């Protein structure tokens, strides 16, 4: 069971998002609808010949959830809260509520700014791309970055840190030591959204009580399978597909 906490406008883009949430069985009652606003929009241009992509985005008409609008009761009932730092103020407010009530917090950080400083103090699991630790710690490799990130997270009661590096896999560090997870080899059509899928699968694994090594294995497989189809969501596998790909997942 999953719920989305955030703000959306009332235009066709916002209505599409709500319909898709509901089609997937995601709870939408906590979404704040803002008249006259839209959503965070991104246009992704893929170049098959060069195997590259470009993302053009805008949040000009995207509404923001204010910190005092974060639904505390919804967070208190959760097993896991997942946040990022695109809208850091409500994310931080939500993470602090979760921490106060024993709810595990997973975090996705892409921007190394003041919000990252605060959010890293309130998370249990930090999962970031290689570029983040390269910028924040001048780490040359994913393992070096994961070790330093874990030190920062653990200093505030966090459990583990994971650095993702695309085709080079991911590296996690926790109390049990270093976990190196290679990327699974699949026929790649589109990698759009792979990081988000990794985070989602990881959060589910936390809710189900997986240890770090097993969780990274399943998250890596889920993200790899997502690459099979074009688009951000079309290739996201079902749990049955993940279990077929990884027996015992």
C-alpha positions as a printed Julia matrix, in Angstrom:
249×3 Matrix{Float64}:
  0.0     0.0     0.0
  1.35    3.38   -1.01
  0.27    7.01   -0.81
  1.55   10.13   -2.54
  2.0    13.26   -0.43
  2.36   16.5    -2.35
  0.63   19.28   -4.25
 -0.77   19.24   -7.8
 -2.65   21.75   -9.89
 -6.0    21.3   -11.56
 -5.12   21.22  -15.28
 -5.06   18.26  -17.66
 -1.54   17.27  -16.62
 -2.54   17.17  -12.95
 -5.68   15.18  -13.71
 -3.58   12.7   -15.67
 -1.25   12.23  -12.68
 -4.15   11.61  -10.29
 -5.79    9.12  -12.67
 -2.54    7.23  -13.08
 -1.96    7.14   -9.32
 -5.44    5.73   -8.81
 -5.03    3.21  -11.65
 -1.95    1.88   -9.86
 -3.79    1.72   -6.53
 -1.87    4.62   -4.96
 -3.73    6.58   -2.29
 -4.45   10.13   -3.48
 -6.51   11.61   -0.65
 -3.52   13.47    0.79
 -2.76   15.38   -2.43
 -3.35   19.12   -2.12
 -4.98   20.43   -5.3
 -4.16   24.04   -6.19
 -6.49   25.89   -8.62
 -4.7    27.45  -11.57
 -1.49   25.47  -11.07
 -0.06   22.54  -13.02
  2.67   19.98  -12.27
  6.43   19.54  -12.56
  6.94   19.01  -16.31
  9.85   17.37  -18.11
 10.5    16.71  -21.79
 13.0    13.93  -22.44
 14.7    13.74  -25.83
 16.46   10.44  -26.53
 19.07   10.05  -29.26
 19.29    6.36  -30.16
 22.28    6.77  -32.47
 24.41    8.4   -29.76
 22.72    6.5   -26.89
 22.26    9.74  -24.97
 19.33   11.78  -23.72
 18.57   15.35  -22.79
 16.01   16.46  -20.21
 14.33   19.87  -20.43
 12.19   20.64  -17.41
 10.25   23.36  -15.65
  8.5    23.74  -12.31
  7.23   27.22  -13.14
  3.56   26.3   -12.63
  4.09   23.45  -10.17
  2.56   24.12   -6.74
  4.45   23.44   -3.54
  3.27   21.78   -0.39
  3.99   23.99    2.59
  5.62   22.41    5.66
  2.51   22.99    7.79
  0.41   21.18    5.16
  2.26   17.88    5.52
 -0.31   15.26    6.67
  1.17   14.06    9.95
 -1.32   11.25   10.53
 -0.53    9.67    7.17
  3.19    9.63    7.95
  2.71    8.27   11.46
  0.85    5.25   10.02
  3.52    4.46    7.43
  6.34    1.92    7.54
  8.55    3.92    5.2
  8.64    7.55    4.07
 10.54    8.36    0.87
 11.55   11.96    0.13
 13.8    13.95   -2.2
 15.09   17.52   -2.14
 13.2    19.12   -5.02
 10.87   20.75   -2.49
 13.09   20.5     0.6
 11.01   22.34    3.21
  8.0    19.96    3.24
 10.35   17.0     2.74
 12.29   17.97    5.85
  9.09   18.51    7.84
  7.83   15.08    6.78
 11.15   13.39    7.6
 11.19   14.93   11.07
  7.67   13.67   11.74
  8.68   10.2    10.57
 11.79   10.14   12.7
  9.81   11.25   15.77
  7.41    8.32   15.33
  9.84    5.58   14.39
  9.01    5.56   10.69
 11.96    4.64    8.47
 13.07    7.41    6.09
 14.67    6.75    2.71
 16.01    9.67    0.74
 16.94   10.47   -2.85
 19.34   13.4    -3.19
 20.51   14.83   -6.48
 21.21   18.43   -5.54
 24.11   19.04   -3.17
 22.87   22.13   -1.36
 21.79   23.28    2.09
 18.71   21.08    1.92
 20.96   18.03    1.57
 22.8    19.06    4.74
 19.52   19.04    6.69
 17.91   15.99    5.1
 20.95   13.78    5.64
 20.47   14.34    9.37
 16.94   12.93    9.27
 17.24    9.84    7.05
 17.84    6.16    7.73
 18.87    5.27    4.19
 20.49    7.73    1.77
 20.52    6.56   -1.86
 22.27    8.98   -4.19
 23.83    8.99   -7.68
 27.59    8.94   -8.12
 27.57   12.58   -9.24
 26.25   13.64   -5.83
 29.17   12.19   -3.84
 31.64   13.39   -6.45
 30.43   16.94   -5.91
 29.9    16.74   -2.15
 33.0    14.82   -1.11
 35.21   14.94   -4.22
 34.97   11.15   -4.21
 36.55    9.57   -7.26
 34.74    6.21   -7.01
 31.33    5.03   -5.85
 32.73    2.99   -2.95
 34.75    5.89   -1.61
 31.68    8.13   -1.85
 29.45    5.54   -0.16
 31.85    5.21    2.76
 31.98    8.96    3.39
 28.22    9.33    2.92
 27.62    6.53    5.42
 29.79    8.3     7.97
 27.64   11.4     7.63
 24.37    9.47    7.8
 25.47    7.22   10.68
 26.55   10.24   12.73
 22.85   11.14   12.97
 21.48    7.65   13.58
 21.13    6.51    9.96
 21.45    2.89    8.9
 23.12    2.83    5.47
 24.22    4.75    2.4
 24.02    3.61   -1.21
 25.64    5.16   -4.28
 24.26    4.21   -7.69
 26.44    4.35  -10.79
 24.28    3.19  -13.69
 25.89    0.42  -15.7
 28.63    0.16  -13.07
 26.12   -0.99  -10.47
 25.75    0.28   -6.93
 27.72    0.26   -3.7
 26.21    0.27   -0.23
 27.79    0.75    3.17
 26.16   -0.08    6.47
 26.99   -1.56    9.85
 27.5    -4.93    8.12
 30.21   -3.51    5.88
 30.44   -2.82    2.15
 28.0    -4.32   -0.35
 28.96   -4.22   -4.04
 26.07   -4.87   -6.4
 26.86   -5.21  -10.12
 24.33   -3.99  -12.66
 22.32   -6.77  -14.31
 22.84   -7.09  -18.04
 19.64   -6.66  -20.01
 18.69   -5.4   -23.46
 18.53   -1.66  -22.81
 15.89    0.38  -24.64
 15.5     3.37  -22.31
 17.06    4.11  -18.91
 14.67    6.98  -18.08
 13.44    6.57  -14.52
 15.8     3.74  -13.54
 17.03    5.62  -10.49
 13.47    6.28   -9.33
 12.58    2.62   -9.82
 15.65    1.61   -7.79
 14.47    3.89   -4.96
 10.94    2.54   -5.07
 12.05   -1.08   -4.98
 14.5    -0.28   -2.19
 11.8     1.42   -0.1
  9.55   -1.62   -0.57
 12.39   -3.86    0.56
 12.88   -1.76    3.68
  9.17   -2.09    4.46
  9.45   -5.86    4.04
 12.5    -6.1     6.27
 15.16   -7.04    3.71
 18.79   -6.62    4.72
 20.99   -4.21    2.77
 22.57   -6.82    0.48
 19.3    -8.49   -0.47
 17.57   -5.15   -0.87
 20.23   -3.82   -3.24
 20.07   -7.03   -5.28
 16.31   -6.77   -5.78
 16.4    -3.01   -6.4
 19.12   -3.44   -9.03
 17.14   -6.14  -10.8
 13.95   -4.09  -10.75
 15.75   -1.07  -12.21
 17.4    -3.21  -14.89
 14.12   -4.75  -16.0
 12.63   -1.27  -16.31
 15.01   -0.59  -19.24
 13.13   -2.96  -21.56
 10.65   -0.42  -22.93
 10.74    3.28  -23.87
  9.36    5.8   -21.42
  9.67    6.38  -17.73
  7.1     3.84  -16.56
  6.16    1.39  -19.32
  8.93   -1.07  -18.47
  8.52   -1.09  -14.69
  8.23   -4.78  -13.8
  5.69   -6.45  -11.58
  6.93   -8.28   -8.51
  6.18  -11.55  -10.31
  8.56  -10.54  -13.12
 11.26   -9.62  -10.61
 10.85  -12.97   -8.87
 11.11  -14.81  -12.19
 14.28  -12.86  -13.02
 15.68  -13.35   -9.51
 14.43  -16.59   -7.95
 13.8   -16.03   -4.27
 13.5   -12.24   -4.6
